[in-house]
Tab-separated table of C-alpha atoms in Angstrom:
chain	number	residue	atom	x	y	z
A	208	MET	CA	154.954	-130.335	143.064
A	209	ALA	CA	151.069	-130.490	142.268
A	210	SER	CA	149.250	-127.445	141.300
A	211	THR	CA	146.356	-126.255	143.202
A	212	PRO	CA	143.008	-126.217	141.409
A	213	GLN	CA	141.668	-123.023	140.335
A	214	ARG	CA	138.523	-122.064	142.306
A	215	PRO	CA	136.043	-119.126	141.242
A	216	ALA	CA	136.626	-115.845	143.231
A	217	ALA	CA	134.845	-116.105	146.548
A	218	PRO	CA	133.152	-113.262	148.065
A	219	ASP	CA	133.330	-112.741	151.996
A	220	VAL	CA	129.579	-112.664	152.345
A	221	SER	CA	127.097	-113.535	149.895
A	222	ARG	CA	125.795	-110.672	147.937
A	223	ASP	CA	122.594	-112.343	146.516
A	224	THR	CA	121.042	-113.296	149.662
A	225	ASP	CA	120.405	-111.927	153.212
A	226	ARG	CA	122.167	-114.757	154.756
A	227	ASP	CA	125.317	-113.888	156.745
A	228	GLU	CA	127.624	-116.735	155.257
A	229	THR	CA	130.780	-116.853	153.400
A	230	TYR	CA	131.055	-118.140	149.960
A	231	ILE	CA	132.360	-121.775	151.331
A	232	GLU	CA	129.634	-121.932	153.959
A	233	ARG	CA	127.274	-121.375	151.154
A	234	MET	CA	128.647	-123.857	148.978
A	235	ASP	CA	128.326	-126.387	152.296
A	236	ARG	CA	124.859	-125.472	152.765
A	237	ASN	CA	124.137	-125.810	148.830
A	238	TRP	CA	125.664	-129.367	148.859
A	239	ASN	CA	123.807	-130.396	152.097
A	240	GLU	CA	120.420	-129.432	150.446
A	241	LEU	CA	121.430	-131.198	147.106
A	242	LEU	CA	122.033	-134.310	149.161
A	243	GLN	CA	118.626	-133.990	150.894
A	244	GLU	CA	116.902	-133.650	147.517
A	245	LEU	CA	118.958	-136.774	146.154
A	246	ARG	CA	117.957	-138.756	148.996
A	247	VAL	CA	114.141	-138.550	148.212
A	248	THR	CA	114.850	-139.169	144.149
A	249	GLN	CA	117.394	-141.889	144.818
A	250	THR	CA	115.007	-143.978	146.835
A	251	GLY	CA	112.225	-143.320	144.237
A	252	ALA	CA	114.370	-144.038	141.222
A	253	GLN	CA	115.716	-147.227	143.151
A	254	ILE	CA	112.292	-148.643	143.918
A	255	LEU	CA	111.041	-148.140	140.547
A	256	THR	CA	114.195	-149.655	138.921
A	257	GLY	CA	113.655	-152.599	141.135
A	258	PHE	CA	109.966	-153.042	140.455
A	259	LEU	CA	110.990	-152.828	136.456
A	260	LEU	CA	113.621	-155.523	136.929
A	261	THR	CA	110.978	-158.061	138.416
A	262	VAL	CA	108.551	-157.761	135.815
A	263	PRO	CA	109.922	-160.274	133.061
A	264	PHE	CA	109.592	-162.906	135.762
A	265	GLN	CA	105.719	-162.281	136.093
A	266	SER	CA	103.633	-165.024	134.289
A	267	ARG	CA	102.063	-162.514	131.922
A	268	PHE	CA	105.425	-161.017	130.481
A	269	ASP	CA	105.007	-163.732	127.810
A	270	GLU	CA	101.704	-161.921	126.477
A	271	LEU	CA	103.134	-158.615	125.870
A	272	ASP	CA	103.508	-157.573	122.191
A	273	ASP	CA	106.597	-156.340	120.505
A	274	TYR	CA	105.944	-152.534	121.252
A	275	GLN	CA	105.129	-153.335	125.036
A	276	ARG	CA	108.240	-155.237	125.108
A	277	THR	CA	110.404	-152.281	123.477
A	278	THR	CA	108.764	-150.227	125.711
A	279	TYR	CA	109.642	-152.076	128.944
A	280	LEU	CA	113.211	-152.377	127.805
A	281	VAL	CA	113.654	-148.623	127.126
A	282	LEU	CA	112.008	-147.988	130.580
A	283	VAL	CA	114.475	-150.167	132.306
A	284	VAL	CA	117.326	-148.431	130.724
A	285	MET	CA	115.652	-145.085	131.682
A	286	ALA	CA	114.968	-146.010	135.064
A	287	ALA	CA	118.960	-147.311	135.610
A	288	LEU	CA	119.969	-144.187	134.017
A	289	ALA	CA	117.919	-142.234	136.409
A	290	THR	CA	119.526	-144.305	139.414
A	291	VAL	CA	122.799	-143.673	137.976
A	292	LEU	CA	122.396	-139.778	137.430
A	293	PHE	CA	121.245	-139.646	141.179
A	294	VAL	CA	123.690	-141.504	142.666
A	295	ALA	CA	126.856	-139.829	140.511
A	296	PRO	CA	127.110	-136.983	143.144
A	297	VAL	CA	128.032	-139.491	145.721
A	298	SER	CA	130.996	-140.946	143.520
A	299	LEU	CA	132.050	-137.411	142.660
A	300	HIS	CA	132.215	-136.572	146.372
A	301	ARG	CA	134.217	-139.621	146.910
A	302	LEU	CA	136.638	-139.101	144.141
A	303	LEU	CA	137.025	-135.356	145.033
A	304	PHE	CA	136.769	-135.666	148.825
A	305	ARG	CA	139.250	-133.118	150.511
A	306	ARG	CA	140.361	-131.328	147.425
A	307	ARG	CA	138.725	-128.133	148.120
A	308	LEU	CA	136.342	-128.443	145.054
A	309	LYS	CA	133.194	-127.950	146.826
A	310	PRO	CA	131.908	-125.339	144.471
A	311	GLN	CA	132.687	-127.582	141.369
A	312	LEU	CA	131.135	-130.674	143.237
A	313	VAL	CA	127.937	-128.572	143.943
A	314	ASP	CA	127.713	-127.649	140.323
A	315	ALA	CA	128.252	-131.054	138.981
A	316	GLY	CA	125.878	-132.671	141.505
A	317	HIS	CA	123.221	-129.937	140.420
A	318	GLN	CA	123.610	-130.975	136.615
A	319	PHE	CA	123.402	-134.655	137.523
A	320	ALA	CA	120.409	-133.980	139.569
A	321	ARG	CA	118.559	-132.090	136.770
A	322	ALA	CA	119.464	-134.930	134.199
A	323	GLY	CA	118.167	-137.502	136.775
A	324	LEU	CA	114.847	-135.809	137.076
A	325	VAL	CA	114.437	-135.741	133.118
A	326	ALA	CA	115.168	-139.392	133.112
A	327	LEU	CA	112.671	-140.049	136.113
A	328	ALA	CA	110.095	-137.846	134.671
A	329	LEU	CA	110.391	-139.867	131.243
A	330	THR	CA	110.308	-143.225	133.095
A	331	LEU	CA	107.303	-142.481	135.369
A	332	ALA	CA	105.389	-141.348	132.257
A	333	GLY	CA	106.691	-144.376	130.377
A	334	VAL	CA	105.720	-146.777	133.083
A	335	THR	CA	102.527	-145.390	133.356
A	336	MET	CA	101.752	-145.505	129.607
A	337	LEU	CA	102.951	-149.071	129.516
A	338	LEU	CA	100.633	-150.012	132.456
A	339	PHE	CA	97.775	-148.292	130.648
A	340	ASP	CA	98.552	-149.953	127.507
A	341	VAL	CA	98.734	-153.583	128.828
A	342	VAL	CA	95.453	-152.966	131.325
A	343	LEU	CA	93.383	-150.840	128.622
A	344	THR	CA	94.569	-149.972	125.313
A	345	ARG	CA	97.498	-148.360	123.533
A	346	THR	CA	95.572	-145.295	123.267
A	347	ALA	CA	94.572	-144.849	126.886
A	348	GLY	CA	98.202	-145.502	127.432
A	349	HIS	CA	99.572	-142.764	125.121
A	350	VAL	CA	96.675	-140.379	126.776
A	351	VAL	CA	97.729	-141.032	130.384
A	352	GLY	CA	101.578	-141.097	129.636
A	353	GLY	CA	101.214	-137.729	127.639
A	354	ALA	CA	99.004	-136.502	130.475
A	355	LEU	CA	101.466	-137.253	132.919
A	356	LEU	CA	104.369	-135.732	131.389
A	357	LEU	CA	102.349	-132.507	131.344
A	358	VAL	CA	101.556	-132.494	135.058
A	359	ILE	CA	105.223	-133.254	135.735
A	360	ALA	CA	106.447	-130.456	133.355
A	361	LEU	CA	103.977	-128.268	134.881
A	362	ALA	CA	104.880	-128.933	138.626
A	363	TRP	CA	108.679	-129.312	138.068
A	364	LEU	CA	109.352	-126.525	135.294
A	365	VAL	CA	106.295	-124.302	134.867
A	366	LEU	CA	105.380	-123.737	138.663
A	367	PRO	CA	109.056	-122.888	139.930
A	368	HIS	CA	109.344	-120.181	137.043
A	369	LEU	CA	106.027	-118.784	137.998
A	370	ILE	CA	107.018	-118.720	141.613
A	371	ALA	CA	110.302	-116.985	140.954
A	372	ARG	CA	108.822	-114.311	138.355
A	373	ARG	CA	106.361	-113.530	141.002
A	374	ALA	CA	108.786	-113.220	143.800
A	375	ALA	CA	110.839	-111.000	141.363
A	376	ALA	CA	107.768	-108.851	140.695
A	377	ASP	CA	106.684	-108.525	144.334
A	378	GLY	CA	110.478	-107.522	145.229
A	379	ASP	CA	111.268	-110.453	147.478
A	380	SER	CA	115.195	-110.114	146.832
A	381	GLY	CA	116.044	-113.340	148.475
A	382	ALA	CA	114.075	-115.639	146.244
A	383	ALA	CA	114.183	-114.106	143.337
A	384	ALA	CA	117.886	-113.072	142.939
A	385	SER	CA	119.576	-115.743	144.404
A	386	GLY	CA	119.202	-118.304	141.430
A	387	PRO	CA	120.518	-121.720	141.501
A	388	THR	CA	123.146	-121.203	144.215
A	389	ALA	CA	120.749	-119.700	146.685
């Protein structure tokens, strides 16, 4: 006889938000919100990957130096990795479907999405760096790639932390206290 998987204790009503929902309802909502985020990022990552896969078939590809070719190959791997990470929650869902593991699925999907965002950020900055390297100079590529990484870090990491900190200081109980399982 198969044993039932262990699940975390589930409160009847969420204590960390003002929503009137059960733990399972919150997990369902979290899963749906995660899927909406993944739809946006999956599409972008897949388009970028597809674009990168066509580059070697362009006539100027033979003009790239060793650094540019190596950078390009690393970017193809990073774009493919981002795509794999963003699609992984779909595979998890298929394999875990109807096993009553929604909390674990939400947590794993969250981790895959975060890792996918890192891979996507590096790919975006790297593609921009390579483009400026080819069109202008290597120095321009490094400056623009580094600047884009900085903008991504500010928009994707720093700003959310500032918003959460401000909400906590203002006493916004729902936004500040809810954390990653809001």
